Short mmCIF file of C-alpha atoms in Angstrom, two decimals:
data_model
loop_
_atom_site.label_atom_id
_atom_site.label_comp_id
_atom_site.label_asym_id
_atom_site.label_seq_id
_atom_site.Cartn_x
_atom_site.Cartn_y
_atom_site.Cartn_z
CA MET A 1 -19.45 37.93 135.94
CA ARG A 2 -16.88 40.45 134.67
CA PRO A 3 -12.84 39.88 133.80
CA PHE A 4 -11.72 41.15 136.75
CA GLU A 5 -14.04 40.42 139.67
CA GLY A 6 -12.17 39.64 142.66
CA ILE A 7 -9.04 41.57 141.65
CA ARG A 8 -7.75 44.25 143.78
CA ILE A 9 -5.77 46.88 142.09
CA ILE A 10 -3.91 49.72 144.19
CA ASP A 11 -3.93 52.98 142.34
CA ILE A 12 -1.37 55.21 143.24
CA THR A 13 -1.30 57.27 140.10
CA HIS A 14 -2.10 60.77 139.45
CA VAL A 15 -2.99 63.23 136.08
CA LEU A 16 -4.09 60.91 132.93
CA ALA A 17 -1.94 58.12 132.15
CA GLY A 18 -1.51 55.95 135.30
CA PRO A 19 -5.29 56.69 136.62
CA PHE A 20 -6.40 55.57 132.75
CA ALA A 21 -4.82 52.37 133.00
CA ALA A 22 -6.57 50.82 136.61
CA TYR A 23 -9.95 52.75 135.04
CA GLN A 24 -9.93 50.50 131.96
CA LEU A 25 -9.51 47.60 134.59
CA ALA A 26 -12.23 49.18 136.77
CA LEU A 27 -15.12 49.40 134.22
CA LEU A 28 -14.24 45.37 134.03
CA GLY A 29 -14.68 44.54 137.56
CA ALA A 30 -11.25 45.45 139.96
CA ASP A 31 -11.80 46.34 142.77
CA VAL A 32 -9.26 49.43 142.56
CA ILE A 33 -8.19 51.32 145.72
CA LYS A 34 -7.01 54.71 144.64
CA VAL A 35 -4.66 55.96 147.21
CA GLU A 36 -3.77 60.06 147.61
CA PRO A 37 -1.92 61.93 149.70
CA PRO A 38 -3.91 64.08 151.95
CA GLU A 39 -2.38 67.47 151.86
CA GLU A 40 -1.03 66.99 147.63
CA PRO A 41 -3.81 65.13 146.05
CA ASP A 42 -4.09 63.64 142.36
CA GLN A 43 -3.49 67.18 140.47
CA SER A 44 -6.11 66.09 138.06
CA ARG A 45 -8.45 67.21 140.51
CA ASP A 46 -8.15 70.71 140.42
CA SER A 47 -7.54 70.16 136.43
CA GLY A 48 -10.14 71.12 133.80
CA PRO A 49 -12.32 74.34 132.54
CA ASP A 50 -14.68 74.18 134.72
CA LEU A 51 -13.00 76.49 138.05
CA ALA A 52 -15.84 75.41 140.24
CA LEU A 53 -15.24 71.76 140.06
CA ASN A 54 -11.28 72.20 139.90
CA ARG A 55 -11.96 74.04 143.55
CA ALA A 56 -14.06 71.36 144.98
CA GLY A 57 -11.23 68.88 144.08
CA MET A 58 -13.96 66.98 141.29
CA GLY A 59 -11.85 68.65 137.98
CA SER A 60 -13.18 67.27 134.95
CA TYR A 61 -9.41 65.60 134.17
CA PHE A 62 -10.60 63.37 137.41
CA LEU A 63 -13.71 62.47 136.80
CA THR A 64 -12.56 60.95 133.12
CA GLN A 65 -10.89 58.27 134.41
CA ALA A 66 -12.23 58.06 138.43
CA ALA A 67 -15.59 56.14 137.83
CA ASN A 68 -15.99 52.43 140.09
CA LYS A 69 -12.89 52.88 142.49
CA ARG A 70 -12.76 53.26 145.77
CA ALA A 71 -10.58 56.56 147.35
CA ILE A 72 -8.00 56.91 150.04
CA THR A 73 -5.57 59.44 151.62
CA LEU A 74 -2.04 58.01 152.55
CA ASP A 75 0.67 60.30 153.34
CA LEU A 76 3.20 57.95 152.30
CA LYS A 77 6.23 60.10 154.24
CA GLN A 78 4.82 58.25 157.20
CA GLU A 79 5.63 55.20 158.17
CA PRO A 80 2.46 54.40 159.62
CA ALA A 81 0.60 55.57 156.12
CA ARG A 82 2.97 53.01 154.86
CA ALA A 83 2.37 50.00 157.62
CA VAL A 84 -1.21 50.24 155.69
CA LEU A 85 0.08 50.09 152.44
CA ARG A 86 1.67 46.69 153.43
CA LYS A 87 -1.11 45.35 154.05
CA LEU A 88 -3.00 46.43 151.35
CA VAL A 89 -0.41 44.50 148.81
CA ALA A 90 -0.27 41.43 151.03
CA GLY A 91 -3.94 41.49 149.94
CA ALA A 92 -3.94 42.98 146.49
CA ASP A 93 -3.39 41.76 142.96
CA VAL A 94 -1.90 44.76 141.49
CA LEU A 95 0.36 48.04 142.08
CA VAL A 96 0.44 50.88 140.15
CA GLU A 97 2.59 53.66 140.76
CA ASN A 98 3.44 56.61 138.55
CA PHE A 99 5.62 58.67 140.02
CA ARG A 100 9.46 59.52 139.27
CA PRO A 101 12.12 56.49 138.76
CA GLY A 102 13.36 55.68 142.53
CA ALA A 103 10.53 57.49 144.51
CA PHE A 104 9.15 54.99 145.83
CA GLU A 105 12.34 52.39 146.35
CA ALA A 106 13.36 55.59 148.29
CA LEU A 107 10.56 54.78 150.68
CA GLY A 108 11.18 51.67 151.05
CA LEU A 109 8.13 50.66 149.00
CA GLY A 110 9.77 49.70 145.39
CA SER A 111 8.77 46.28 143.88
CA GLU A 112 11.56 44.42 145.77
CA ALA A 113 10.41 45.37 148.84
CA LEU A 114 6.49 45.02 148.37
CA MET A 115 6.90 41.56 146.35
CA ALA A 116 8.52 40.24 148.95
CA ILE A 117 5.18 40.45 151.46
CA ASN A 118 3.14 39.64 148.92
CA PRO A 119 4.84 37.10 145.75
CA ARG A 120 1.89 37.70 143.77
CA LEU A 121 1.50 41.25 143.56
CA ILE A 122 1.99 42.58 140.20
CA TYR A 123 3.82 45.78 139.99
CA CYS A 124 3.43 48.75 137.51
CA SER A 125 5.35 51.48 137.14
CA ILE A 126 4.25 53.68 134.34
CA SER A 127 6.82 57.07 133.99
CA ALA A 128 7.60 59.66 130.90
CA PHE A 129 10.98 57.48 130.07
CA GLY A 130 11.30 54.30 131.53
CA GLN A 131 13.08 53.06 134.87
CA SER A 132 16.45 52.80 132.76
CA GLY A 133 18.44 54.85 130.70
CA PRO A 134 20.34 57.85 130.08
CA ARG A 135 16.92 59.46 130.39
CA GLY A 136 15.30 57.20 133.06
CA ASN A 137 15.49 59.86 135.37
CA GLN A 138 13.79 62.82 134.17
CA THR A 139 10.48 63.73 134.03
CA ALA A 140 7.58 64.39 131.19
CA TYR A 141 4.31 65.21 130.30
CA ASP A 142 2.27 64.30 127.19
CA HIS A 143 3.43 67.44 125.64
CA VAL A 144 6.64 66.68 126.42
CA ILE A 145 6.83 63.01 125.39
CA GLN A 146 5.16 64.69 122.32
CA ALA A 147 8.34 67.11 121.45
CA SER A 148 10.56 64.43 122.40
CA SER A 149 9.29 61.61 120.47
CA GLY A 150 9.15 63.72 117.06
CA ILE A 151 4.96 63.67 116.76
CA MET A 152 5.54 67.22 117.18
CA ALA A 153 7.32 67.56 114.31
CA ALA A 154 5.63 65.89 112.40
CA THR A 155 2.60 67.35 112.71
CA GLY A 156 1.26 70.62 111.21
CA THR A 157 1.46 71.78 107.29
CA PRO A 158 5.26 71.86 105.58
CA GLU A 159 4.63 75.67 106.17
CA VAL A 160 3.50 75.53 109.98
CA ASN A 161 4.87 72.91 112.34
CA PRO A 162 6.26 71.57 114.68
CA ILE A 163 2.85 71.46 116.50
CA LYS A 164 1.34 69.03 119.64
CA PHE A 165 -1.47 67.57 118.68
CA GLY A 166 -5.14 68.89 120.15
CA ALA A 167 -5.90 66.15 122.81
CA PRO A 168 -3.22 64.15 124.89
CA ALA A 169 -3.29 61.55 123.10
CA ILE A 170 0.27 59.89 124.56
CA ASP A 171 -1.58 59.69 127.94
CA TYR A 172 -4.19 58.10 127.41
CA ALA A 173 -2.66 55.53 124.79
CA THR A 174 -0.40 55.12 127.61
CA GLY A 175 -3.25 54.06 129.91
CA THR A 176 -4.48 51.74 127.25
CA MET A 177 -1.05 50.07 127.09
CA GLY A 178 -1.03 49.83 130.86
CA ALA A 179 -4.52 48.27 130.71
CA PHE A 180 -3.01 45.92 128.17
CA ALA A 181 0.08 45.17 130.29
CA LEU A 182 -1.85 44.67 133.01
CA SER A 183 -3.96 42.25 131.24
CA ALA A 184 -1.14 40.54 129.63
CA ALA A 185 0.45 39.83 133.61
CA LEU A 186 -2.60 38.56 134.82
CA PHE A 187 -2.99 36.02 132.27
CA GLN A 188 0.34 35.21 132.91
CA ARG A 189 0.42 34.25 136.63
CA GLU A 190 -2.69 32.50 135.95
CA ARG A 191 -0.21 29.83 134.51
CA THR A 192 3.21 30.55 136.25
CA GLY A 193 1.95 31.35 139.84
CA ARG A 194 4.21 34.33 139.73
CA GLY A 195 3.66 38.73 140.19
CA GLN A 196 5.79 40.41 137.50
CA ARG A 197 7.09 43.90 137.26
CA ILE A 198 5.93 45.79 134.48
CA ASP A 199 8.34 49.34 133.29
CA LEU A 200 6.05 51.53 130.83
CA ALA A 201 7.31 54.39 129.71
CA MET A 202 5.22 57.50 127.60
CA LEU A 203 8.12 57.49 125.02
CA ASP A 204 7.83 54.63 124.43
CA VAL A 205 4.42 54.42 123.91
CA ALA A 206 4.56 57.45 121.50
CA MET A 207 7.06 55.28 119.09
CA MET A 208 5.05 53.05 118.67
CA MET A 209 2.02 55.46 117.88
CA GLN A 210 4.62 55.72 114.88
CA ALA A 211 5.15 52.65 114.27
CA SER A 212 4.60 52.78 110.58
CA HIS A 213 7.02 56.17 110.28
CA VAL A 214 9.88 54.06 112.69
CA THR A 215 9.20 51.45 110.11
CA ALA A 216 9.23 53.20 107.47
CA TRP A 217 12.83 55.40 108.48
CA LEU A 218 15.06 52.24 109.88
CA ALA A 219 14.03 50.54 106.14
CA SER A 220 14.59 54.16 103.70
CA GLY A 221 16.25 56.38 105.31
CA LYS A 222 13.02 58.28 104.91
CA PRO A 223 11.68 60.83 108.03
CA ALA A 224 7.79 61.60 108.26
CA ARG A 225 7.48 65.25 107.30
CA PRO A 226 4.68 67.32 108.23
CA ASN A 227 1.59 67.31 105.37
CA GLY A 228 -1.05 68.72 106.89
CA ASN A 229 -4.31 67.37 105.66
CA LYS A 230 -2.29 66.00 102.64
CA HIS A 231 -1.93 62.41 102.43
CA ALA A 232 0.84 60.64 99.65
CA HIS A 233 -2.33 60.01 97.73
CA ALA A 234 -5.38 62.52 96.66
CA THR A 235 -7.74 60.58 96.91
CA ASN A 236 -7.03 59.67 100.57
CA SER A 237 -6.98 64.01 101.69
CA ALA A 238 -8.81 66.97 102.62
CA TYR A 239 -10.71 69.19 100.77
CA ALA A 240 -13.07 72.06 101.22
CA THR A 241 -16.65 71.60 99.91
CA LYS A 242 -19.12 74.26 99.47
CA ASP A 243 -19.51 74.44 103.66
CA GLY A 244 -16.36 73.37 105.43
CA MET A 245 -14.39 70.38 104.77
CA VAL A 246 -14.55 66.46 104.02
CA MET A 247 -11.82 63.67 104.36
CA LEU A 248 -11.86 61.52 101.94
CA GLY A 249 -10.37 57.82 102.32
CA ALA A 250 -9.91 56.36 98.95
CA SER A 251 -7.14 54.51 100.24
CA ASN A 252 -6.72 51.12 98.24
CA LEU A 253 -7.14 50.95 94.37
CA ARG A 254 -10.69 49.57 94.56
CA GLN A 255 -11.83 52.23 96.40
CA GLN A 256 -9.34 55.28 94.38
CA ARG A 257 -11.40 53.38 91.59
CA ARG A 258 -15.32 53.87 92.97
CA LEU A 259 -14.42 56.92 94.06
CA TRP A 260 -13.34 58.24 90.44
CA ALA A 261 -16.05 56.64 88.63
CA ALA A 262 -18.50 58.24 91.84
CA LEU A 263 -17.51 61.43 90.43
CA GLY A 264 -18.19 60.71 86.97
CA ARG A 265 -14.34 60.16 86.48
CA PRO A 266 -13.13 56.72 85.85
CA GLU A 267 -10.59 57.63 83.58
CA MET A 268 -8.60 58.94 86.34
CA ALA A 269 -8.71 55.61 88.38
CA LYS A 270 -4.59 54.33 88.07
CA GLU A 271 -3.88 50.74 87.98
CA SER A 272 -0.63 51.04 90.41
CA ASN A 273 -0.03 53.13 93.36
CA GLU A 274 2.93 54.25 91.76
CA ALA A 275 1.14 55.94 89.04
CA ARG A 276 -1.24 58.02 91.81
CA LEU A 277 2.15 59.19 92.96
CA ALA A 278 3.10 60.61 89.88
CA ASP A 279 -0.07 61.58 88.90
CA ARG A 280 -0.82 62.97 92.36
CA ASP A 281 -0.91 67.06 91.74
CA ARG A 282 -3.15 66.54 89.14
CA GLU A 283 -5.72 64.78 90.90
CA GLU A 284 -5.70 66.63 93.34
CA ALA A 285 -6.27 69.90 91.44
CA VAL A 286 -9.36 68.16 89.84
CA LEU A 287 -10.58 66.82 92.69
CA ALA A 288 -9.93 70.25 94.38
CA ARG A 289 -12.55 71.91 91.86
CA ILE A 290 -15.22 68.49 92.06
CA MET A 291 -15.38 69.19 96.06
CA LEU A 292 -16.47 72.83 95.73
CA THR A 293 -19.81 71.76 94.10
CA ARG A 294 -21.82 70.12 97.16
CA THR A 295 -21.46 70.30 101.10
CA ALA A 296 -19.66 68.32 103.28
CA ASP A 297 -22.39 66.55 104.22
CA GLU A 298 -23.81 65.74 101.27
CA TRP A 299 -20.35 64.62 100.23
CA GLU A 300 -20.61 62.45 102.80
CA ALA A 301 -23.89 60.43 102.25
CA TYR A 302 -23.01 60.55 98.31
CA LEU A 303 -19.93 58.55 98.50
CA GLN A 304 -20.27 56.58 101.82
CA ALA A 305 -23.53 55.06 99.67
CA ARG A 306 -21.12 54.19 97.37
CA HIS A 307 -18.68 52.69 99.08
CA VAL A 308 -15.77 55.01 99.53
CA PRO A 309 -14.97 56.43 102.89
CA ALA A 310 -15.49 60.11 103.82
CA ALA A 311 -16.34 62.05 106.18
CA ARG A 312 -16.94 65.76 107.25
CA VAL A 313 -14.46 67.26 109.96
CA ARG A 314 -16.35 67.36 112.75
CA ARG A 315 -15.99 69.57 115.92
CA MET A 316 -15.75 67.14 118.85
CA GLU A 317 -19.63 68.67 120.05
CA GLU A 318 -20.82 67.44 116.37
CA ALA A 319 -18.92 63.67 117.08
CA LEU A 320 -20.68 63.28 120.40
CA ALA A 321 -24.45 64.42 119.35
CA ASP A 322 -23.75 61.82 116.74
CA PRO A 323 -26.76 59.03 117.40
CA HIS A 324 -23.97 56.53 116.46
CA LEU A 325 -22.21 56.81 119.40
CA GLU A 326 -25.17 56.85 121.56
CA SER A 327 -25.79 53.69 120.29
CA ARG A 328 -22.55 52.37 120.95
CA GLY A 329 -22.76 53.16 124.67
CA LEU A 330 -18.82 54.65 124.55
CA LEU A 331 -20.39 57.05 126.71
CA HIS A 332 -21.76 56.83 130.65
CA ARG A 333 -23.77 59.78 132.38
CA PHE A 334 -24.18 60.58 135.62
CA PRO A 335 -28.21 63.06 135.52
CA GLU A 336 -27.74 63.77 138.82
CA GLY A 337 -24.45 64.48 139.09
CA ALA A 338 -22.50 63.44 142.13
CA PRO A 339 -20.77 63.94 145.53
CA GLY A 340 -19.07 67.35 144.85
CA VAL A 341 -20.30 67.67 141.29
CA PRO A 342 -23.91 69.25 141.01
CA GLN A 343 -24.47 69.45 137.98
CA PRO A 344 -25.32 66.29 135.72
CA PHE A 345 -22.16 65.22 133.50
CA GLY A 346 -21.04 62.33 131.50
CA VAL A 347 -17.37 60.63 131.01
CA PRO A 348 -16.23 57.70 128.11
CA VAL A 349 -16.22 53.83 129.47
CA ALA A 350 -14.03 51.73 126.71
CA ALA A 351 -13.87 51.77 123.40
CA PHE A 352 -15.13 47.58 122.87
CA THR A 353 -17.85 45.85 123.97
CA LEU A 354 -17.70 42.02 124.88
CA ALA A 355 -20.81 40.24 124.06
CA HIS A 356 -21.55 39.47 127.93
CA GLY A 357 -19.85 40.63 131.26
CA GLY A 358 -18.33 44.13 129.15
CA PRO A 359 -17.35 47.22 130.75
CA ARG A 360 -19.59 48.94 132.17
CA VAL A 361 -19.69 52.02 135.14
CA ASP A 362 -21.00 51.14 138.75
CA SER A 363 -20.16 54.25 141.08
CA PRO A 364 -18.53 58.02 140.39
CA PRO A 365 -15.77 59.51 141.10
CA PRO A 366 -15.05 59.72 144.48
CA ARG A 367 -14.12 62.33 146.71
CA LEU A 368 -11.01 62.86 148.37
CA GLY A 369 -10.53 59.68 150.63
CA ALA A 370 -14.42 59.17 150.86
CA ASP A 371 -13.58 55.58 151.49
CA THR A 372 -10.12 55.70 153.82
CA GLU A 373 -12.19 54.68 156.85
CA ALA A 374 -13.99 51.75 155.48
CA VAL A 375 -10.55 50.63 153.21
CA LEU A 376 -8.52 50.93 156.61
CA GLY A 377 -11.82 49.01 158.75
CA GLU A 378 -11.43 46.06 156.49
CA LEU A 379 -8.16 45.92 156.82
CA GLY A 380 -9.08 45.73 160.74
CA TYR A 381 -8.15 48.66 161.69
CA GLY A 382 -9.90 50.06 164.75
CA ALA A 383 -11.45 53.29 165.32
CA ALA A 384 -9.31 54.55 167.66
CA GLU A 385 -6.36 53.64 165.81
CA ILE A 386 -8.13 54.85 162.59
CA ALA A 387 -8.64 58.21 164.40
CA ALA A 388 -4.91 58.29 165.50
CA LEU A 389 -3.70 58.04 161.92
CA ARG A 390 -5.92 60.80 161.05
CA ALA A 391 -4.95 62.95 163.91
CA SER A 392 -1.23 62.29 163.44
CA GLY A 393 -1.88 62.99 159.89
CA ALA A 394 -1.00 60.67 157.84
CA ILE A 395 -4.48 59.83 156.70
#
């Protein structure tokens, strides 16, 4: 049995962060019902490098976090659709939404209204800046939060900055934090019997992703600065080799002693981190010369065999081809494609395993509204009522 079997989640989210939060619980057994407007579905359905998939409403950004979900359409601007949602809420455990703060309240679907229907409901709102505060009514995406949070300003080199992350890391960190918050609220409800309101802000998550930098500034007044591939310690930085770059990770004193011994320069090892900082420039010059004597793969194998963290700098496609990832079960592959997706594809699952009842993919990402009639039937709607709702545009 998986941890969230028997839990029903109403997923009224779009783009990446909100859908990813619900996806993580779907992998662990939750019945996730994705709700989309029939005329304006989740914009991730139209996002990704494959234009044919985008046109089919099955863009790769959507595929990433839609497996194990059922999809229904509801135009929540219409009262009949809102009535359907209220029926769903009555039997649900969680509702997740990530629209502009105040938007659901304006529709009569805010947390107070829906928790009055179901006091055990966990109502999770994900937004750019949170449900309160001077910037609470502002909107943003991943890259805008990177700009707002200071992450961009601390990324790059002293000569070339600011630079945003190559991947939408804030979105996925927010989704992961959302799954954590939902898990905590569900566990708390087991003890109290009460529902909960979760207010999750992308900006707050971005600040948490810089936790050590934040504490350093608050304690010392020293801000994070862009240093590219250089670390404060030369033995913990990236260097050119014969054919690429290798990232050294000799971070602590033991590791830097092992590194210098492996390189035949034991006299370079230091007895304190302050001594390492004082001799950083000389250490960097020595390492730069030595690293050019082998290929990146040779250095990785040589140093890892001597318990020194090191890795060749890989492209993503190289990392995905690593047999180690296959052994971890990180990816789920759909070798025959899926409805709306004619070609084989794969999606990330979860970043952990459990000894039993762990995360898994059971069903492919659904097409828009694929399960509307089935879900409405579960709520007691008859064929004539469903047809009337469809004719009105409510579903």
